[in-house]
Short mmCIF file of C-alpha atoms in Angstrom, two decimals:
data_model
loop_
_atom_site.label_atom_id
_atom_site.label_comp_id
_atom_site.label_asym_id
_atom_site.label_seq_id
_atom_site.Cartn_x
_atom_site.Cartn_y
_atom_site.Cartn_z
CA UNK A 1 17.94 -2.74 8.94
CA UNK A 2 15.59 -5.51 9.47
CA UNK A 3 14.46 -7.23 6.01
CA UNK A 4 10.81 -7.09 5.40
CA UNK A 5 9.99 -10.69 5.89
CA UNK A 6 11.58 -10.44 9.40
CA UNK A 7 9.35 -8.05 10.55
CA UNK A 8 7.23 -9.57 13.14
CA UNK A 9 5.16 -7.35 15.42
CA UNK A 10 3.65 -8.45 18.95
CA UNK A 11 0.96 -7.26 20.76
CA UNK A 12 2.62 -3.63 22.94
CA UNK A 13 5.02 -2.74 20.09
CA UNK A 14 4.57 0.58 17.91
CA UNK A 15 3.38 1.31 14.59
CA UNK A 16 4.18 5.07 12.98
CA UNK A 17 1.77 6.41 10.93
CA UNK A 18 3.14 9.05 8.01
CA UNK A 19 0.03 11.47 7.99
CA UNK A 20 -3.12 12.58 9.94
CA UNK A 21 -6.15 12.57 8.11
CA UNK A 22 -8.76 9.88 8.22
CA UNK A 23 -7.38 7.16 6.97
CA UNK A 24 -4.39 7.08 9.93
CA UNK A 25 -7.14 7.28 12.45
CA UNK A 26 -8.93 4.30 11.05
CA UNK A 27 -5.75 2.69 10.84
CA UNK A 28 -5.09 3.28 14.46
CA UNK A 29 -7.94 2.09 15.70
CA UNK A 30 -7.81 -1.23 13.86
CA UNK A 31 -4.69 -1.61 15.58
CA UNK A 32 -5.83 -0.57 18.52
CA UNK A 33 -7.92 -3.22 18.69
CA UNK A 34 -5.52 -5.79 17.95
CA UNK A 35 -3.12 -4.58 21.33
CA UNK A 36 -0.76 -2.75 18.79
CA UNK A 37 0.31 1.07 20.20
CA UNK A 38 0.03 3.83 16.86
CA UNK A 39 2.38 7.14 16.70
CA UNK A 40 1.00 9.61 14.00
CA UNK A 41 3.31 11.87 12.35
CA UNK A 42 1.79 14.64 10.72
CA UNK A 43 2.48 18.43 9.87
CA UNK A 44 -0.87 19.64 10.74
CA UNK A 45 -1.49 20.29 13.60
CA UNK A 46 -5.98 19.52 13.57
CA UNK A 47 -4.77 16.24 12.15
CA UNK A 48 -8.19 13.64 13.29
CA UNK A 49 -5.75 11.26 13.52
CA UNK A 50 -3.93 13.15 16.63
CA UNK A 51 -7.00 11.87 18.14
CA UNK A 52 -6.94 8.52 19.20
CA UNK A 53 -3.05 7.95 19.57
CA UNK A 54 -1.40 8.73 22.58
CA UNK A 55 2.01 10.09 21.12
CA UNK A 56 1.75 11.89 17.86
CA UNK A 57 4.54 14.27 16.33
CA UNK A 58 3.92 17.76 14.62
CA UNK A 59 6.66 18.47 12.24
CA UNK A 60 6.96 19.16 8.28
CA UNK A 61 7.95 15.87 6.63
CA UNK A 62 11.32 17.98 6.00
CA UNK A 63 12.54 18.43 9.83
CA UNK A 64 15.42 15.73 9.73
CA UNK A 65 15.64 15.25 13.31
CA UNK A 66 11.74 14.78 14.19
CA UNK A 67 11.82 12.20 11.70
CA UNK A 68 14.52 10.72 13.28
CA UNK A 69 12.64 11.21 16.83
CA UNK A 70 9.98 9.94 15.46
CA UNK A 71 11.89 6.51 13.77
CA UNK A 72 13.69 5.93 16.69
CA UNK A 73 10.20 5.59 18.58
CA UNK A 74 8.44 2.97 16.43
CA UNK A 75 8.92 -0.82 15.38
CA UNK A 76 7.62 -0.19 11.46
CA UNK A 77 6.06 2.60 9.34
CA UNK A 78 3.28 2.97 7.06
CA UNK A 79 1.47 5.90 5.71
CA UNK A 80 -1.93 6.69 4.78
CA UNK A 81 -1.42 9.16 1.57
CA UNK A 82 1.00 8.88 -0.96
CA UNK A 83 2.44 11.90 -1.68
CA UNK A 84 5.48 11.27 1.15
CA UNK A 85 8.44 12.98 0.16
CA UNK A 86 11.15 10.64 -1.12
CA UNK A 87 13.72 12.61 1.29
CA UNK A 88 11.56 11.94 4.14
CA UNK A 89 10.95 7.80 3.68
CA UNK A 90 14.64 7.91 2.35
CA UNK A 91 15.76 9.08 5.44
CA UNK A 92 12.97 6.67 7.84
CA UNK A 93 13.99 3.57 5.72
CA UNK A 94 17.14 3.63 6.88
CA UNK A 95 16.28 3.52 10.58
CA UNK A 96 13.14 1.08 9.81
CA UNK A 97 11.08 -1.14 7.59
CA UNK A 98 8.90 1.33 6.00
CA UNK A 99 6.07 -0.55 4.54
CA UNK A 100 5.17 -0.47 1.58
CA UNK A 101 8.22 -0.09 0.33
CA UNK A 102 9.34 3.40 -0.34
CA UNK A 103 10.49 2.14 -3.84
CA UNK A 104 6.95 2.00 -4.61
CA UNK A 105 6.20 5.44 -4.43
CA UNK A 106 8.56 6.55 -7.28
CA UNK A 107 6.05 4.67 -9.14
CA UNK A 108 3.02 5.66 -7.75
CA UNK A 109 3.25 9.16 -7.64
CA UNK A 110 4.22 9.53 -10.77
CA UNK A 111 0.90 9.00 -13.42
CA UNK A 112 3.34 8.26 -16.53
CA UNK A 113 5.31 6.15 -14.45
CA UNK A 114 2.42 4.40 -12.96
CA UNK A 115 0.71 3.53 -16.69
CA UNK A 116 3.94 2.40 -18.04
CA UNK A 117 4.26 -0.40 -14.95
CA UNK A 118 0.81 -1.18 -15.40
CA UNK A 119 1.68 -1.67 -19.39
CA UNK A 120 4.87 -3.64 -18.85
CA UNK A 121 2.46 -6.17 -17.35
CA UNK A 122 0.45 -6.54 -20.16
CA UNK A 123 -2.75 -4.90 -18.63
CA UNK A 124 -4.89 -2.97 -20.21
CA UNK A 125 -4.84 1.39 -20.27
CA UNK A 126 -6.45 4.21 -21.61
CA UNK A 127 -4.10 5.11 -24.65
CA UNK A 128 -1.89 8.10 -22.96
CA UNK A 129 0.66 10.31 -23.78
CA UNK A 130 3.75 11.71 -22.03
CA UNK A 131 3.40 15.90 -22.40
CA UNK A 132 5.61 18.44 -21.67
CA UNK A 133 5.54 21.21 -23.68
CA UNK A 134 2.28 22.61 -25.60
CA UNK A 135 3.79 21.57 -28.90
CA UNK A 136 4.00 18.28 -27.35
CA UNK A 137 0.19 18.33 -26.21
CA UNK A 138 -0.81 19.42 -30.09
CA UNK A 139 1.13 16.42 -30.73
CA UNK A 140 -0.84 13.97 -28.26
CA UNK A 141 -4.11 15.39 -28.90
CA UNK A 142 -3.43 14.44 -32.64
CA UNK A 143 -2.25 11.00 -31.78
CA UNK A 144 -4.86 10.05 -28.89
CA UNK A 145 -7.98 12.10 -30.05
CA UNK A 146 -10.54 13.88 -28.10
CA UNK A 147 -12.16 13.89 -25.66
CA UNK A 148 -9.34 13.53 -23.31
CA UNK A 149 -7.98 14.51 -19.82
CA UNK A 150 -4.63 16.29 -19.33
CA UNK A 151 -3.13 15.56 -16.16
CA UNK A 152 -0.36 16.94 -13.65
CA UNK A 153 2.10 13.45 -13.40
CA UNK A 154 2.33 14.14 -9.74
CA UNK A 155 0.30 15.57 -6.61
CA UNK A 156 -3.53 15.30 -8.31
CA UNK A 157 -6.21 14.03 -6.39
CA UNK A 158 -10.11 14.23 -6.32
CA UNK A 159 -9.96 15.77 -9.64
CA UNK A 160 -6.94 18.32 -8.57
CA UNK A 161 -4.29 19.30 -11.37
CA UNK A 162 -6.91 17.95 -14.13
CA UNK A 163 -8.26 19.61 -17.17
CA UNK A 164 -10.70 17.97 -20.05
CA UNK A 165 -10.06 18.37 -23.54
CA UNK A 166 -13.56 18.22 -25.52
CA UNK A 167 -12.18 19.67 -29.15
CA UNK A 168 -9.29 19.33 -30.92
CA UNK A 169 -9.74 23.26 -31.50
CA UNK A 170 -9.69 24.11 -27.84
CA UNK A 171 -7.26 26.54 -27.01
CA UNK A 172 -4.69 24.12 -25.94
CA UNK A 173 -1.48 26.49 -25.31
CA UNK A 174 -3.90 28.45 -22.91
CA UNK A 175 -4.88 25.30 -20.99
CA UNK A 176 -1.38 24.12 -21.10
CA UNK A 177 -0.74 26.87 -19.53
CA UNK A 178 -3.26 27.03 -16.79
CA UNK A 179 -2.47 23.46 -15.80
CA UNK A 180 1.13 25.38 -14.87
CA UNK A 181 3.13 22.24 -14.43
CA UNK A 182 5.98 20.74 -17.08
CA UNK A 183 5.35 17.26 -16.73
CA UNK A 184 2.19 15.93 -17.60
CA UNK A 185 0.21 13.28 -19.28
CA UNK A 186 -2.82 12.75 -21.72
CA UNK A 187 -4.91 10.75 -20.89
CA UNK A 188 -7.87 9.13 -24.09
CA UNK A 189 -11.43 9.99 -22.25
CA UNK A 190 -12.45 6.63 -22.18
CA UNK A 191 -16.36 5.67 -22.21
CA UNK A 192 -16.82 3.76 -19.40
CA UNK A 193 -20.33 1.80 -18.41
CA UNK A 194 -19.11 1.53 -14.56
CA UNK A 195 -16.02 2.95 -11.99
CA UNK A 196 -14.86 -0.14 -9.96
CA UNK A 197 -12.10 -0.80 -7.68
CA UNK A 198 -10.29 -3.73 -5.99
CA UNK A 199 -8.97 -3.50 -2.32
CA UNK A 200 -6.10 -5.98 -2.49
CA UNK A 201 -4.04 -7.14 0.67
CA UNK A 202 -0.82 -8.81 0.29
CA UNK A 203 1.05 -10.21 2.82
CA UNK A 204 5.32 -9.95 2.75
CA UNK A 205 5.20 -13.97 1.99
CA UNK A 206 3.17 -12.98 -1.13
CA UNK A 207 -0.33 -14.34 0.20
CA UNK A 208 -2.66 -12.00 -1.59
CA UNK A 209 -6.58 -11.56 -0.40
CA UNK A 210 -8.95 -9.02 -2.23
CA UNK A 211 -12.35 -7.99 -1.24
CA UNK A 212 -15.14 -8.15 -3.27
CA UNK A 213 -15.28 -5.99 -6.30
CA UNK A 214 -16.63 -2.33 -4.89
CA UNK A 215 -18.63 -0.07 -7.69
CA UNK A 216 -17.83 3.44 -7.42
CA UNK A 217 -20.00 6.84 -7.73
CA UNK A 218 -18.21 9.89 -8.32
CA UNK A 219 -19.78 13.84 -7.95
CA UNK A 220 -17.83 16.44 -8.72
CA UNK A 221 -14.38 14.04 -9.37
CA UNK A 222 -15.01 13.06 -5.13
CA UNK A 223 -16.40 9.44 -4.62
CA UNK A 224 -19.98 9.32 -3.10
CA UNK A 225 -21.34 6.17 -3.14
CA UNK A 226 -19.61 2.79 -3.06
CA UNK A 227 -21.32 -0.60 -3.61
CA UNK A 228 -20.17 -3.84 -2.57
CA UNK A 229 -20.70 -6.08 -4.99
CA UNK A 230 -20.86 -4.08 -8.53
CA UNK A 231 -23.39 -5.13 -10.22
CA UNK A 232 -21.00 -6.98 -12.94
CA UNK A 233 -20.88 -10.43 -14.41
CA UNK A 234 -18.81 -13.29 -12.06
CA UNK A 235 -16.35 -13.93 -14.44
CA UNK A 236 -15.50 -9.96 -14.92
CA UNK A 237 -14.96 -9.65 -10.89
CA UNK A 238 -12.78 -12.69 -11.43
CA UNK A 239 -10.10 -10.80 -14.05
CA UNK A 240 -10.64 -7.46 -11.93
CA UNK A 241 -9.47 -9.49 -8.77
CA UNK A 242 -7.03 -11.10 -10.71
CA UNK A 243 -5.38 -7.95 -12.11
CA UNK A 244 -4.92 -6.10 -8.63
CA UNK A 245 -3.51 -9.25 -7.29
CA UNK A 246 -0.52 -9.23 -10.47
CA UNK A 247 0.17 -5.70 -9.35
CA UNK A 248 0.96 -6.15 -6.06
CA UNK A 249 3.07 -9.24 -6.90
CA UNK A 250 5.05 -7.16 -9.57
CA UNK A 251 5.35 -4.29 -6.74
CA UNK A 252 6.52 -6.85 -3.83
CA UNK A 253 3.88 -5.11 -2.23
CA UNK A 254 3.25 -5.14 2.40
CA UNK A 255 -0.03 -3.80 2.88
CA UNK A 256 -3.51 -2.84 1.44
CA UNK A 257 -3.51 -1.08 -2.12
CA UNK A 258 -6.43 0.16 -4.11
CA UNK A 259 -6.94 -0.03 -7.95
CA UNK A 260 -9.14 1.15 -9.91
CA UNK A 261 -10.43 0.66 -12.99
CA UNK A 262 -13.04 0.89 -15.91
CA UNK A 263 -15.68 -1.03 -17.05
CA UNK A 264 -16.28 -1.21 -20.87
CA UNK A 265 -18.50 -2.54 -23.24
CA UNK A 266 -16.51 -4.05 -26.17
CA UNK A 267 -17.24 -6.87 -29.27
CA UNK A 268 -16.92 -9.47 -26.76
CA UNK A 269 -19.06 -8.12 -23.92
CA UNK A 270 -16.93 -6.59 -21.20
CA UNK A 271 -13.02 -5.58 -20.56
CA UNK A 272 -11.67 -3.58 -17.66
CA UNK A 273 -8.76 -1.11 -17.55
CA UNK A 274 -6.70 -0.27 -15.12
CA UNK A 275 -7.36 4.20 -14.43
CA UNK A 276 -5.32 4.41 -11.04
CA UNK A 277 -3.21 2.47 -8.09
CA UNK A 278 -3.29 3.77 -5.23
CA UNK A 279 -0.58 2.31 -2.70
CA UNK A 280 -2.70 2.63 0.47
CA UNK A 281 -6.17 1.74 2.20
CA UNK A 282 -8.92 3.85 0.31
CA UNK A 283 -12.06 5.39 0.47
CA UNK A 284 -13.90 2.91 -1.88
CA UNK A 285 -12.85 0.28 0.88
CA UNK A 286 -14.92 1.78 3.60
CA UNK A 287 -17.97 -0.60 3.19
CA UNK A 288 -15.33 -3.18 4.63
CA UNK A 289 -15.41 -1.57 8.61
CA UNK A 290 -19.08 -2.83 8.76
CA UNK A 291 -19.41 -4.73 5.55
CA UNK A 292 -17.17 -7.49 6.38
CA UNK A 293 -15.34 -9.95 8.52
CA UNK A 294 -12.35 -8.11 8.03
CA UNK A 295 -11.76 -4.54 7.57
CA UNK A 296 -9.16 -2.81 4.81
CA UNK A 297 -7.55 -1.11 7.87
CA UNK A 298 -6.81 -4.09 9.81
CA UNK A 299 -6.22 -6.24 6.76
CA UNK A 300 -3.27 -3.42 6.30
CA UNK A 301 -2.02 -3.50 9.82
CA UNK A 302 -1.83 -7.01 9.38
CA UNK A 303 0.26 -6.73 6.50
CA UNK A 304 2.69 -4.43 7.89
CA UNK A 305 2.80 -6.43 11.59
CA UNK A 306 3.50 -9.65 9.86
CA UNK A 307 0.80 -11.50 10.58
CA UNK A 308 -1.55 -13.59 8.61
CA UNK A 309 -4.03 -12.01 6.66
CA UNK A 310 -7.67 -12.82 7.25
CA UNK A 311 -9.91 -14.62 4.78
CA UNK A 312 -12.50 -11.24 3.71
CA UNK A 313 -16.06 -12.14 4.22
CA UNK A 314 -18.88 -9.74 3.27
CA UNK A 315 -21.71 -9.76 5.28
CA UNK A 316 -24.62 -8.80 3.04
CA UNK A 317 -25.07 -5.75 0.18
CA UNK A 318 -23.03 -2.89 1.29
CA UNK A 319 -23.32 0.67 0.29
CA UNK A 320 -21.16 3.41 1.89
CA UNK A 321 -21.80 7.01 1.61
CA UNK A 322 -19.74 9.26 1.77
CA UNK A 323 -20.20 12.95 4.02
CA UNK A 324 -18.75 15.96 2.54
CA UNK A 325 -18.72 19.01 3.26
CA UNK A 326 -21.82 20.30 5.20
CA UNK A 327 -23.65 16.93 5.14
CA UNK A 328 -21.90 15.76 8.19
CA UNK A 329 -24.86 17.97 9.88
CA UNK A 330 -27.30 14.84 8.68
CA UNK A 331 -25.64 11.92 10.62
CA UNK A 332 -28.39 12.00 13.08
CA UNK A 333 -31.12 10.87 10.33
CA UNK A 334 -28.67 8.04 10.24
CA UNK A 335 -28.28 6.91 13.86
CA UNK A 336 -31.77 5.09 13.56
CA UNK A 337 -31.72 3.62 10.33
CA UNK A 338 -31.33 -0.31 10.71
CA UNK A 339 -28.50 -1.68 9.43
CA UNK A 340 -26.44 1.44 8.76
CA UNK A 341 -23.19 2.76 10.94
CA UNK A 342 -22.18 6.11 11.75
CA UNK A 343 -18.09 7.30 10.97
CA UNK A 344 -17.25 10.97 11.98
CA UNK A 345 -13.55 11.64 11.21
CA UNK A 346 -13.47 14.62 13.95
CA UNK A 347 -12.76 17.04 11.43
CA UNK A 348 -12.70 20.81 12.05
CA UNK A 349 -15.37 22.95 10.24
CA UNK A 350 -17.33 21.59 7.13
CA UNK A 351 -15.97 22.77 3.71
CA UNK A 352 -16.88 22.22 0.15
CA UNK A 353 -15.14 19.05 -1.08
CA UNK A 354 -14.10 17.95 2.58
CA UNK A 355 -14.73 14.45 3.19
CA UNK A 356 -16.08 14.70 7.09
CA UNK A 357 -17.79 11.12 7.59
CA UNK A 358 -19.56 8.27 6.10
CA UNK A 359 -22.36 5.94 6.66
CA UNK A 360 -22.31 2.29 6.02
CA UNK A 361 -25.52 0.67 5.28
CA UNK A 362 -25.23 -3.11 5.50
CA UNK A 363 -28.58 -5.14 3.42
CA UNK A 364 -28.09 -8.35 5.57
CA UNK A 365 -28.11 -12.05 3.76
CA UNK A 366 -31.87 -13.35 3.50
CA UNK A 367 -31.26 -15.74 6.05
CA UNK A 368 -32.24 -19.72 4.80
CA UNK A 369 -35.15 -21.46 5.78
CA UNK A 370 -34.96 -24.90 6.30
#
């Protein structure tokens, strides 16, 4: 199997793309651009993503032989969520790179497994407690204090698999129960002033470029609203860039990764902590298709293709917005707004919760006189 500082795409060879949603059609269209050919692999059969490739495979991630089909077709693989089965990129890593690593999933999709790595490196947590019983969660509660979150260890997103503890006295074997999982974590709530996140690239010779520090807006545990910059001191963007760019060292990471983190007020003035990694591009990195000189996507295919990264360069004050659910039907009051740009992921029908576009709205540098 080629090592993954040998892998050196050229212009006509194939990328494969584990899932269809969104993100694998952005990430197909960066490469388009760049001459590089895309194959999506996805089980569902609306995938967006299906879209703009011109070979795409519909299988479940456990149908040996497509996968093999599928490996046999491409130079290198990525994916654009992580919740790939292990069995599935075990079984794709042996044919070809798969980038990032698949090692780095164990880690990722696990939340306990996840803080510890992020501990080991001396970076700052919530306090958080492995559960798996509801004697156990009496237990954490008593340690950790409320309020505090209680969360599935694997397969929660936009708030999924969550619950919020507000009293010590809340009726914890009943939400134990509800949460219907044995392997969970607590998680102290933690009183944050801000949400931020860092879009970090790394490259397989270990060059590492992050974007600008992106401030995040949640509703209803879905981001909204990303700004590029957050509105936080120089020196606090500085450690936050810093800290994504340790991570991906300690994970040998190919590719884009998100993390995010907190923003608190403390005796000195300000501290972040790390709340999530997420081993992919990412929605708070959305502001870079328009907002920069570079986008996350192609920063990522990049990555994965073996070729330099580029040197990020935002363009002005970003703010993305995010389109869920029915307010796709409003992205014609966008078309004529100056500086803003239109994404429709070509989903099917509008749902609650459904992420269906986004606008960019670019606030271009005051241009100097002189």
């Amino acid at each position: 199997m080629t090592s993954l500082s040998q892998v050196k795409l050229k212009p006509g060879d194939t990328i494969g793309i584990l899932g269809g949603g969104q993100l694998g059609r952005m990430l197909a269209m960066a490469a388009a651009r760049l001459g590089l050919r895309c194959q999506v692999f996805s089980p569902d059969p609306d995938s967006p993503a299906f879209d703009v490739v011109a070979n795409a495979v519909c299988a479940e991630y456990a149908d040996v032989e497509a996968l093999e089909l599928f490996a046999n077709d491409v130079d290198v693989i990525t994916y654009e969520f992580e919740n790939v089965p292990a069995a599935a990129a075990l079984i794709l890593s042996a044919r070809r790179p798969v980038l990032p690593d698949r090692k780095i999933l164990e880690t990722t999709q696990d939340r306990l497994a996840e803080k510890d790595f992020v501990t080991r490196l001396g970076i700052g947590t919530a306090p958080y407690a492995d559960v798996t019983s509801a004697a156990s969660l009496r237990e954490a509660v008593a340690r950790i204090g409320v309020p505090a979150v209680l969360k599935t260890r694997r397969f929660g997103y936009d708030g999924k698999g969550q619950a919020l503890i507000r009293d010590r006295d809340d009726e914890l074997d009943r939400i134990w129960e509800e949460l219907g999982t044995k392997a969970a974590i607590l998680e102290a709530f933690v009183p944050f002033e801000r949400e931020i996140s860092v879009i970090a690239a790394r490259a397989a010779d270990g060059n590492v470029e992050c974007f600008d520090v992106t401030e995040n807006e949640h509703r209803d545990h879905i981001l909204k609203v990303s700004r590029a910059p957050a509105a936080i001191p120089d020196s606090l963007a500085a450690q936050a860039r810093d800290i994504a760019g340790r991570i991906a060292n300690a994970l040998n990471y190919v590719g884009v990764l998100a993390v995010e983190m907190f923003v608190l007020a403390d005796a000195t003035g300000h501290k972040v902590l790390v709340n999530e990694i997420a081993p992919r591009v990412h929605n708070s990195g959305h502001w870079t298709l328009d907002g920069a000189s570079i986008s996350q996507f192609e920063q990522h295919i990049r990555a994965i293709a073996g070729w330099p990264l580029g040197k990020p360069v935002r363009h002005g004050e970003v703010t993305m917005i995010n389109l869920i659910g029915d307010e796709i039907h409003s992205y014609p009051q966008w078309l004529t707004v100056p500086g803003a740009t239109v994404h429709i992921y070509g989903k099917g029908e509008p749902r609650p919760g459904r992420k269906m576009g986004h606008v960019t709205q670019v606030m271009a540098h005051a241009s100097k006189s002189g």
